[in-house]
Coordinates of C-alpha atoms and ligand atoms in Angstrom, one line a residue:
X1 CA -62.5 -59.4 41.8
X2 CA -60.4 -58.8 38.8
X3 CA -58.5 -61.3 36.8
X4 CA -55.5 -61.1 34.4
X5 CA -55.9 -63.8 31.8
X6 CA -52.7 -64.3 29.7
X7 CA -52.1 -66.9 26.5
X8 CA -48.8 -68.0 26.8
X9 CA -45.9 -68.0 23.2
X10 CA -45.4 -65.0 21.9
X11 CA -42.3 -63.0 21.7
X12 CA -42.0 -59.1 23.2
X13 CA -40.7 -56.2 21.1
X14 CA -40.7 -53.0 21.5
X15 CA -40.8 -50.2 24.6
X16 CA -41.8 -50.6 28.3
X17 CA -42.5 -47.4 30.4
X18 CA -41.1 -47.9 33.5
X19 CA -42.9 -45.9 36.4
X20 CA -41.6 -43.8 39.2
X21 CA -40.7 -46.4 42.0
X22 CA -43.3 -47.3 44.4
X23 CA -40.7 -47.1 47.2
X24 CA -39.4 -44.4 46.7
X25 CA -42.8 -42.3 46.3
X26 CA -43.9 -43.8 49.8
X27 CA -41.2 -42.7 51.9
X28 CA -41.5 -39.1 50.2
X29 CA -45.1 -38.5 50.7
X30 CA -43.9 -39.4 54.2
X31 CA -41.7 -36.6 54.3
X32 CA -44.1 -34.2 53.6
X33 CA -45.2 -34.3 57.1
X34 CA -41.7 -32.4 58.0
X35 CA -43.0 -29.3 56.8
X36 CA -45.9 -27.2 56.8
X37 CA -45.0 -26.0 53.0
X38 CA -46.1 -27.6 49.8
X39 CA -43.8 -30.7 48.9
X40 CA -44.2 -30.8 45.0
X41 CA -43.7 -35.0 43.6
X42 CA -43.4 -35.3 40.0
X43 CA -43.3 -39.1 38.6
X44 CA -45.5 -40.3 41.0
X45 CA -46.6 -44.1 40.1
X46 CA -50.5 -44.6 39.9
X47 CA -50.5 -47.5 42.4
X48 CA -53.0 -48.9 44.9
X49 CA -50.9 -48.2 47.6
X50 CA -49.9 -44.9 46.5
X51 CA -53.9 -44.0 47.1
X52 CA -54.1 -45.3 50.3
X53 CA -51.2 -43.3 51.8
X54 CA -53.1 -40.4 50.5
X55 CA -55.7 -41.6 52.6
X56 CA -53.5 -42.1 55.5
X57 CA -52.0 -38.9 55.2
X58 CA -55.2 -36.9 54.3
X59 CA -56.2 -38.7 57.5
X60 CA -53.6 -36.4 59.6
X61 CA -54.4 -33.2 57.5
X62 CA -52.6 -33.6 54.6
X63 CA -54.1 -31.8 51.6
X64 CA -53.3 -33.2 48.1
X65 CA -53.7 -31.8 44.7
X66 CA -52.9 -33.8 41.3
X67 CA -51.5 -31.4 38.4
X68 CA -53.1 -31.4 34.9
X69 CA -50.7 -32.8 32.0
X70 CA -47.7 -30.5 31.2
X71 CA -46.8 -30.4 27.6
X72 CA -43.3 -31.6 28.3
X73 CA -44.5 -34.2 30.7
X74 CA -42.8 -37.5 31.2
X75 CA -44.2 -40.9 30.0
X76 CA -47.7 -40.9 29.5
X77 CA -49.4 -42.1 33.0
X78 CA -46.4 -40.0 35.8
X79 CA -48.6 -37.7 37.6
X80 CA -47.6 -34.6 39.8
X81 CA -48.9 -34.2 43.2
X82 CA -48.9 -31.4 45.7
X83 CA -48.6 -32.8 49.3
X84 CA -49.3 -29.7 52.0
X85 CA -49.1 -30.7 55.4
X86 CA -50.1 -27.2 57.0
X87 CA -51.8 -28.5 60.3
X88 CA -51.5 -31.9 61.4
X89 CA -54.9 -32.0 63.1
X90 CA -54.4 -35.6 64.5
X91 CA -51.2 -37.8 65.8
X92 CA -52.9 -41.3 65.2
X93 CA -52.6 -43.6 62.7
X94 CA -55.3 -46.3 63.2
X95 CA -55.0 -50.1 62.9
X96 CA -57.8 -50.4 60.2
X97 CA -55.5 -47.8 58.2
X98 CA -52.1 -49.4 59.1
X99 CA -52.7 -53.1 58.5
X100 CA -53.4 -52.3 55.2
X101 CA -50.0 -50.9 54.3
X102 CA -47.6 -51.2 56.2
X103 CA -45.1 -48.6 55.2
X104 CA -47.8 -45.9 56.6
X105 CA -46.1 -47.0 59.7
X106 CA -43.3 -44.8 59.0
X107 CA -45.4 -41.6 59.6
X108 CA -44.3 -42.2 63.1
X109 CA -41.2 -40.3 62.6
X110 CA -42.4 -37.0 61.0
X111 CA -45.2 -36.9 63.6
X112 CA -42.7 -37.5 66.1
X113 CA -40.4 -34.6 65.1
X114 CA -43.0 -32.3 64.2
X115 CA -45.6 -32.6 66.6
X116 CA -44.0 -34.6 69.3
X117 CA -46.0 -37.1 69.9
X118 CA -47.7 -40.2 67.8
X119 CA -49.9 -42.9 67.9
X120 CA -48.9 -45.2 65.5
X121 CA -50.8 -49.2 65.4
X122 CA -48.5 -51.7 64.8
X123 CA -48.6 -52.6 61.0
X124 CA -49.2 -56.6 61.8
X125 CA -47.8 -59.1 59.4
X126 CA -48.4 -59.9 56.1
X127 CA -48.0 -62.8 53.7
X128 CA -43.9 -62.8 53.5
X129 CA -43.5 -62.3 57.4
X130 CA -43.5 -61.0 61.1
X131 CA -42.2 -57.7 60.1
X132 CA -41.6 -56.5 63.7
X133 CA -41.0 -52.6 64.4
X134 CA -38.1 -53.3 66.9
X135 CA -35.7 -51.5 65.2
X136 CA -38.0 -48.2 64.9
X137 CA -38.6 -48.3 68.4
X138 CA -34.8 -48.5 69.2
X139 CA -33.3 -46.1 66.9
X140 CA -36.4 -43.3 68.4
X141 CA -35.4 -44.1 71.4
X142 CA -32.0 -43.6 70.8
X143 CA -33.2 -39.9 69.7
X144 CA -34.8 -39.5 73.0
X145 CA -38.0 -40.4 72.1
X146 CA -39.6 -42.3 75.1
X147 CA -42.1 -44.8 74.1
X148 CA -44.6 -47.6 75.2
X149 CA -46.5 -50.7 73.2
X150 CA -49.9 -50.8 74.6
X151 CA -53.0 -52.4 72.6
X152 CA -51.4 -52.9 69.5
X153 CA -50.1 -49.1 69.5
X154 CA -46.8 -47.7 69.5
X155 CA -47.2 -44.4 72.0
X156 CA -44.4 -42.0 71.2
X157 CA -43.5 -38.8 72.7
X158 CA -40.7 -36.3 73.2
X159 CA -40.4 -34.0 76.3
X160 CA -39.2 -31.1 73.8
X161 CA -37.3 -32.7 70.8
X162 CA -35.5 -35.0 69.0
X163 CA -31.8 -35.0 70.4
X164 CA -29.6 -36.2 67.4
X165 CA -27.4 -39.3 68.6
X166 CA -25.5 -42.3 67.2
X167 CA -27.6 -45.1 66.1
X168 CA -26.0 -48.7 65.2
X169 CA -28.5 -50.5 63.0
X170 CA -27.9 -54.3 64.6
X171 CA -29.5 -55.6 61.1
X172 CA -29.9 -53.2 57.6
X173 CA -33.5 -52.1 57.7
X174 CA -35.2 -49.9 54.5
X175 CA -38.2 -48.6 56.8
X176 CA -35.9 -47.9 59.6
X177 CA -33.3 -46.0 57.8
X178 CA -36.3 -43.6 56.1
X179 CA -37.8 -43.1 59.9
X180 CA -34.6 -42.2 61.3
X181 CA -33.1 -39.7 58.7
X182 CA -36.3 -38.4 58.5
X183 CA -36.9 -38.1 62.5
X184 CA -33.4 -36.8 62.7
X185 CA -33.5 -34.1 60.2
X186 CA -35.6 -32.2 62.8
X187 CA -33.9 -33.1 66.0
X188 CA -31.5 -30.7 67.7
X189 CA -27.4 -32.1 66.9
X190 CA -26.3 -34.4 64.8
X191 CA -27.2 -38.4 64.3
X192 CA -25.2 -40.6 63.0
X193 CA -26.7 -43.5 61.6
X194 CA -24.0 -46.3 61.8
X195 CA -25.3 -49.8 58.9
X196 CA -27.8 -48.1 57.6
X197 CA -30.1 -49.6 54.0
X198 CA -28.1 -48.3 50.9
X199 CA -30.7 -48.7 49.0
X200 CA -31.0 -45.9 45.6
X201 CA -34.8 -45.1 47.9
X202 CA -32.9 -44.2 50.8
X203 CA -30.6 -41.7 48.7
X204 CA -33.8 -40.1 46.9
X205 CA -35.3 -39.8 49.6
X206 CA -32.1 -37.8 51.4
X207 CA -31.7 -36.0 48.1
X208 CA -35.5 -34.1 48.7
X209 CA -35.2 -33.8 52.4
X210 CA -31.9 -31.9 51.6
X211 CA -33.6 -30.0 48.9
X212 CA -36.1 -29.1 51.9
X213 CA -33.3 -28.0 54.1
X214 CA -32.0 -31.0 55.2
X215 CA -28.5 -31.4 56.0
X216 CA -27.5 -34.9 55.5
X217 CA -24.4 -37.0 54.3
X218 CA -23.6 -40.8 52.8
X219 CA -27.3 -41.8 52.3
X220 CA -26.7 -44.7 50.0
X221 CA -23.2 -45.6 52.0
X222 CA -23.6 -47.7 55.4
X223 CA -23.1 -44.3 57.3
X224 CA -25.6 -41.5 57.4
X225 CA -24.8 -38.3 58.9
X226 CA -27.8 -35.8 59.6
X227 CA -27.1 -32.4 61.2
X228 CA -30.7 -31.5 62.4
X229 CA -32.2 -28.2 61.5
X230 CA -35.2 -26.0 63.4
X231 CA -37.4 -25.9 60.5
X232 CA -38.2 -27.9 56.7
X233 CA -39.2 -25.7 53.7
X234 CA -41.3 -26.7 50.4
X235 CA -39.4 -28.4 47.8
X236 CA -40.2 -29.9 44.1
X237 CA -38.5 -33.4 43.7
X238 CA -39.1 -36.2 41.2
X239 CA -39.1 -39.6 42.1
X240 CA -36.6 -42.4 41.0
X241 CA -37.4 -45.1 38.3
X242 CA -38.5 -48.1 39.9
X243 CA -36.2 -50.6 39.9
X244 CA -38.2 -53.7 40.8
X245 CA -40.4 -52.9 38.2
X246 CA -37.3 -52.5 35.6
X247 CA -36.1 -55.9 37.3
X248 CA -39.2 -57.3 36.2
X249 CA -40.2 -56.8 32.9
X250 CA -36.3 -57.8 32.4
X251 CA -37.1 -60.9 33.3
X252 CA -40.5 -61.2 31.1
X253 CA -38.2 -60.8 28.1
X254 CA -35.7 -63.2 29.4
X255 CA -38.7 -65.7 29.8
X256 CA -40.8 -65.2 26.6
X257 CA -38.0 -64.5 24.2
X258 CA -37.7 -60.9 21.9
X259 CA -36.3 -57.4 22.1
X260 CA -37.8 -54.9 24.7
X261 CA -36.4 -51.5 25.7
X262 CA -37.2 -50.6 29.2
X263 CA -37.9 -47.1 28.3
X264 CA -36.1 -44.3 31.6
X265 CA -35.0 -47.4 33.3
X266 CA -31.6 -46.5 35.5
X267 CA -28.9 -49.5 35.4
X268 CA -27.2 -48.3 38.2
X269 CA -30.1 -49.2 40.5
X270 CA -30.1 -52.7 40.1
X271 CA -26.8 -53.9 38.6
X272 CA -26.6 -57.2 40.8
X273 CA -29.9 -58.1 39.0
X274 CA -28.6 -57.4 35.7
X275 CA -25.8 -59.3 35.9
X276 CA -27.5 -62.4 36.8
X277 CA -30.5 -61.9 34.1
X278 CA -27.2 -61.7 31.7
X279 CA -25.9 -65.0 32.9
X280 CA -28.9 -66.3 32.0
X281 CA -28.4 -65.8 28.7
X282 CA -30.2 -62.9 27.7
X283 CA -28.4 -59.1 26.6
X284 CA -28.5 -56.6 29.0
X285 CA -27.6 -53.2 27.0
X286 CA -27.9 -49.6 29.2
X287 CA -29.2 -46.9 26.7
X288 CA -29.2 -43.0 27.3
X289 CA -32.8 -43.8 27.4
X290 CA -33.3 -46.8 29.3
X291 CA -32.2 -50.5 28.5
X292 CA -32.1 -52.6 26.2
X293 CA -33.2 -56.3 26.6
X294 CA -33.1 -59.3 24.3
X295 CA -33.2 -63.3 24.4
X296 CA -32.9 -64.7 21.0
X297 CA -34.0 -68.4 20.8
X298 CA -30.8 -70.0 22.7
X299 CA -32.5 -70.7 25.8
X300 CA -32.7 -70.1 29.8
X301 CA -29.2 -70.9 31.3
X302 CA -29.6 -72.1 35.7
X303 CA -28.4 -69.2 37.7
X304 CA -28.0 -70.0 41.8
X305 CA -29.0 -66.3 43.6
X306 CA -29.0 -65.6 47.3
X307 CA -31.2 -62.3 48.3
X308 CA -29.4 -59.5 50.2
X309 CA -29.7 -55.6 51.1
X310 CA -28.7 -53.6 48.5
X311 CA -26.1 -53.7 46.2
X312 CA -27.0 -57.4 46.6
X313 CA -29.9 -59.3 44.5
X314 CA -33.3 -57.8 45.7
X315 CA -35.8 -59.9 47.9
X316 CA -38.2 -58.0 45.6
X317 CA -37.1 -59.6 42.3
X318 CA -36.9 -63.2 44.1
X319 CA -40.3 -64.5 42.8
X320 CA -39.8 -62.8 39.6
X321 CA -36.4 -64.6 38.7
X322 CA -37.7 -67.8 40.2
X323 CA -40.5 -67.3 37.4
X324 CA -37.7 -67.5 35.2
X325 CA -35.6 -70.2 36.2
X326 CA -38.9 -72.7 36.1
X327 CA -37.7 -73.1 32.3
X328 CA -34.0 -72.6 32.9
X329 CA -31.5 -75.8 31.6
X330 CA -31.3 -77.4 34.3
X331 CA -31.3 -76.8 38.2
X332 CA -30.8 -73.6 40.1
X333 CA -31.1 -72.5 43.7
X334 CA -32.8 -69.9 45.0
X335 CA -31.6 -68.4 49.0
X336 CA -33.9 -66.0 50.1
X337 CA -32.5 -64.3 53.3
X338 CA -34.6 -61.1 54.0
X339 CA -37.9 -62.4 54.7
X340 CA -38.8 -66.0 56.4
X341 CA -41.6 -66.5 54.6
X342 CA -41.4 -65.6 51.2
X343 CA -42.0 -68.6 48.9
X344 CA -45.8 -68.8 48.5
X345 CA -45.3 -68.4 44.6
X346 CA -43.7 -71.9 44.6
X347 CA -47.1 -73.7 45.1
X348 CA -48.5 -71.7 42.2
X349 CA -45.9 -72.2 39.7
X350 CA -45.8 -76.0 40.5
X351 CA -49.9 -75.8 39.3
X352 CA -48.2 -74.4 36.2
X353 CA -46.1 -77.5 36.1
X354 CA -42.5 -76.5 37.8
X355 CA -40.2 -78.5 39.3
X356 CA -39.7 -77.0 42.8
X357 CA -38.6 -77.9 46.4
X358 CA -37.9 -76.9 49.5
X359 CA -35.1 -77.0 51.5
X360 CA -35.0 -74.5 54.4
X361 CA -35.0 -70.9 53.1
X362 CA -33.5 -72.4 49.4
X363 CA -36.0 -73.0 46.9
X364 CA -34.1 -75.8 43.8
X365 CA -35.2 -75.1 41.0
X366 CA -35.5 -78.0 38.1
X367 CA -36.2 -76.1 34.9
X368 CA -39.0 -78.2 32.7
X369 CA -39.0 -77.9 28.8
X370 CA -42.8 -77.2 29.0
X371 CA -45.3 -74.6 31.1
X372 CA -49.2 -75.7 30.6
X373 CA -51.4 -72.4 31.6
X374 CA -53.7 -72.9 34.6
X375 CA -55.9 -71.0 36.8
X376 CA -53.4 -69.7 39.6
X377 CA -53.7 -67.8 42.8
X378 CA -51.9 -64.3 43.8
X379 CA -50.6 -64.6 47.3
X380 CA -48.8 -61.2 47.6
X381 CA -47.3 -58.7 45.6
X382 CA -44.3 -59.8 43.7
X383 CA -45.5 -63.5 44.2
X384 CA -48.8 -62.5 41.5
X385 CA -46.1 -61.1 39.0
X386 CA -43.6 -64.4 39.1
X387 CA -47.0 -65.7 38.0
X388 CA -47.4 -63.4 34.9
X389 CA -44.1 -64.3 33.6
X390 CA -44.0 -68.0 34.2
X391 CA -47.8 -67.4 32.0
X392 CA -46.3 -65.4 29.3
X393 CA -44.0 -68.8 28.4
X394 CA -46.6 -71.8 29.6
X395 CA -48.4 -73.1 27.1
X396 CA -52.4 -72.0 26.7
X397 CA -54.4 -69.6 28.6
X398 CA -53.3 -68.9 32.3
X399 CA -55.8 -67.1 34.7
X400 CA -54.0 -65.3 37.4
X401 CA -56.7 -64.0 40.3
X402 CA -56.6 -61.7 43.0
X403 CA -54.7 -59.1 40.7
X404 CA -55.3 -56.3 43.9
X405 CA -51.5 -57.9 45.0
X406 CA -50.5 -56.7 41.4
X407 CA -52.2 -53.6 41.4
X408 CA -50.5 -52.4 44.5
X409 CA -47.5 -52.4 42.5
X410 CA -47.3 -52.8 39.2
X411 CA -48.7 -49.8 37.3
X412 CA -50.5 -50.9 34.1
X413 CA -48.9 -54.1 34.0
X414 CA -51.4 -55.7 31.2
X415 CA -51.2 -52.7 29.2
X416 CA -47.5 -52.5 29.2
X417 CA -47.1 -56.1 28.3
X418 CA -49.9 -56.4 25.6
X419 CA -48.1 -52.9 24.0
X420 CA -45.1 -55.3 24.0
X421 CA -47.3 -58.2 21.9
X422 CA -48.0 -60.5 25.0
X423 CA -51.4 -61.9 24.8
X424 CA -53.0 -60.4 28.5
X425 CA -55.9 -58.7 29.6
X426 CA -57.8 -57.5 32.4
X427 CA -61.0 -59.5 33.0
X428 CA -63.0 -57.4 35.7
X429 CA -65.9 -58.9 37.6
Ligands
LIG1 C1 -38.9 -52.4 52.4 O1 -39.6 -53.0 53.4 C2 -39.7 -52.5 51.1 N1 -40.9 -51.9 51.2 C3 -39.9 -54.0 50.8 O2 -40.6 -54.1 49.6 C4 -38.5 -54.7 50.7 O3 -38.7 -56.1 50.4 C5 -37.7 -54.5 51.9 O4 -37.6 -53.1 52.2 C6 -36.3 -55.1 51.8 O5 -35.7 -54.5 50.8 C7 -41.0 -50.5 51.0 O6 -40.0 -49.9 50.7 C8 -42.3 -49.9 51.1 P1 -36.8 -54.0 56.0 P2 -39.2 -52.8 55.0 O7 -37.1 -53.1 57.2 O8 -38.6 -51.5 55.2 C9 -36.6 -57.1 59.5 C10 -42.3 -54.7 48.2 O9 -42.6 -55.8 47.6 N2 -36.9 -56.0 60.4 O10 -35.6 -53.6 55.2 O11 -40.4 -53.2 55.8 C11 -37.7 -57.5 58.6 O12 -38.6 -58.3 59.2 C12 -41.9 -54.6 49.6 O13 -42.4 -53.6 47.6 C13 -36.8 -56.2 61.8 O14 -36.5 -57.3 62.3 O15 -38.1 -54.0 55.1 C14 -37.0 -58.1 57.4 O16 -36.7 -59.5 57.8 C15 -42.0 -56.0 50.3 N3 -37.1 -55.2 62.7 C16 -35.7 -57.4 57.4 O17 -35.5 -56.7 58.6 C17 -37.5 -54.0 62.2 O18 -37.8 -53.1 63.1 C18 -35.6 -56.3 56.3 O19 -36.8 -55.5 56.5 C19 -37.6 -53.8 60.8 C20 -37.3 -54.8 60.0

């Protein structure tokens, strides 16, 4: 199993890629299911779990082609992929398929409204939580979908089709809000989906369904109108900068110290984050081209953050920014209210000498003058990367294992960093 080994001190300068976002390029692959035309993706990230949906979808009849380089091409590792969905020649998605990734749940709802019927395993946990399906199985059934949990499946059907409807989201759900705008772009009337995820995904993904035909309204506002259509066309659509990446590497600088532009990074998408990585103490500067990030030598000021949906401070940058406050001034605290079980990075970070408890779902941070490197575990995917930064500041060598979380997420992570001056490689075996 790989290994990333990092030796800890040295400033970054320079430029950071950032990829296309990995959730944004899920949900989209998705939606090529909608049609039986080829749905063109430019700027898709070369992730881990970007292959396996492939896999999943290839799995249903998807065909897939990757374009050669184009000489204006973005960044050098965005790849363009054909997704054509001409037959779907099967209506399951297996367990041993799902469990692995749980967004390839979603492919319920295009095989819902295209074929009418699906038989999707429930995706299981994972290491941050339950992550129940309730709220899928609501909002189809609010569409007139009729459906039955037997075996670990989710059987759905439709007499004839998807009758558009108004659905209430009773909490904000990302996953729920792709299904239903996607399910409801086929369905006959309009659905009005009432607390629905803001999230910048959830708007590119509404911003290619429309370009397929689509008619939909507000995604990125809590209301989401979609007039269903008969049919879905081809379309070409590049995918968003990822913000939890940009989030990330924003927060490497603000822990190691230099000057780092985050090279097609989109302020906009994570402004709540921003802000707080500026009352830390570093500059935040948007560019035309990105932004700009520095921490001269003045230190890591205490920040208290409390997750929410977005606009609010991303569960996904949680572990990342308590990375950072391990060597903050003092003592911050750290609320995580999206997920009940999303502080396995602590345990790690305290092997790297941090001062951290517990106190329901708030973390308290006591910031420590000194990191010593050690060998540490990756528990899940942003957890492995709060590892990374706290490295890039401890002291010595620090071995990170089980980089498969990483690589489910973080495209070229070593490479990006080590192109920045950062002392990190990949040790396979
Ligand atoms: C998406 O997951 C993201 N994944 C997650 O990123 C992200 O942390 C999460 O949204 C919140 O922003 C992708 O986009 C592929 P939710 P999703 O439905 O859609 C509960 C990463 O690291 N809930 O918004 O699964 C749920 O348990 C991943 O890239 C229900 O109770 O998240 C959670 O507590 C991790 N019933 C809360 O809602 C449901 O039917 C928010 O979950 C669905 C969700």
């Amino acid at each position: 199993m790989d290994r990333i080994r990092i030796v800890g001190g040295n400033k970054l300068s320079g430029s950071i890629p950032i990829s296309g976002a990995k959730n944004a390029a899920l949900p989209l692959m998705i939606a090529s299911m909608l049609t039986d035309e080829t749905l063109t993706l430019e700027n898709v990230p070369h992730l881990a779990d970007v292959e396996q949906l492939i896999r999943i979808l290839g799995n249903h009849g998807v065909d897939y082609s990757v374009n050669g380089r184009r000489e204006n091409q973005l960044g050098p590792y965005a790849r363009t992929i054909n997704f054509t969905a001409k037959n779907i020649v099967n209506t399951t998605a297996p367990y041993e398929l799902v469990s692995k990734m749980r967004a390839s749940f979603w492919v319920i709802g295009p095989l819902l409204a295209r074929m009418g019927e699906a038989r999707v395993s429930l995706p299981g946990g994972c290491a941050i939580g339950t992550r129940p399906v309730d709220l899928f199985i609501d909002g189809l059934q609010q569409l007139g979908a009729g459906i039955d949990v037997e075996s670990g499946y989710v059987l759905a059907r439709t007499k004839d089709r998807l009758i558009g409807n108004r659905y209430v989201f009773p909490k904000v759900s990302v996953g729920a809000t792709h299904v239903l705008m996607m399910a409801a772009s086929l369905a006959r009337g309009e659905t009005v989906l009432e607390n629905a995820a803001r999230e910048p995904e959830i708007a590119d993904l509404a911003t290619c369904l429309n370009a397929m035909g689509a008619r939909i309204e507000g995604a990125g506002t809590r209301t989401i109108t979609i007039d269903g259509v008969d049919r879905l066309h081809g379309a070409v659509h590049s995918v968003i900068p990822d913000r939890i990446e940009t989030g990330t590497y924003a927060m490497a600088v603000a822990m190691a110290g230099g000057d780092v532009v985050l090279e097609g990074a989109r302020a906009e998408f994570l402004e709540a984050a921003l802000d707080v990585i500026r009352q830390t103490g570093a500059e935040v500067q948007p560019l035309n081209s990105g932004i700009r990030i520095t921490r001269n030598g003045a230190g890591i000021a205490p920040v208290d953050v409390v997750t929410e949906p977005f606009p609010g401070f991303p569960t996904d940058l949680q572990a990342q920014f308590m990375g950072l406050m391990t060597m903050a001034k003092g003592r911050s605290k750290i609320t995580e209210t999206i997920f009940e079980n999303r502080f396995m990075h602590v345990q790690e970070l305290a092997r790297l000498g941090a001062h951290i408890s517990l106190s329901g779902q708030t973390a308290i941070v006591d910031g420590v003058k000194k990191l010593k490197g050690a060998p540490v575990m990756a528990t899940d995917l942003r957890a492995s990367v709060s590892l990374v930064i706290a490295g890039l500041a401890a002291e010595g060598e620090t071995t990170v294992n089980r980089v498969y979380h990483l690589d489910r997420g973080f495209e070229r992570l070593e490479e990006k960093l080590s192109g920045c001056g950062a002392v990190i490689e990949r040790i396979s075996g």
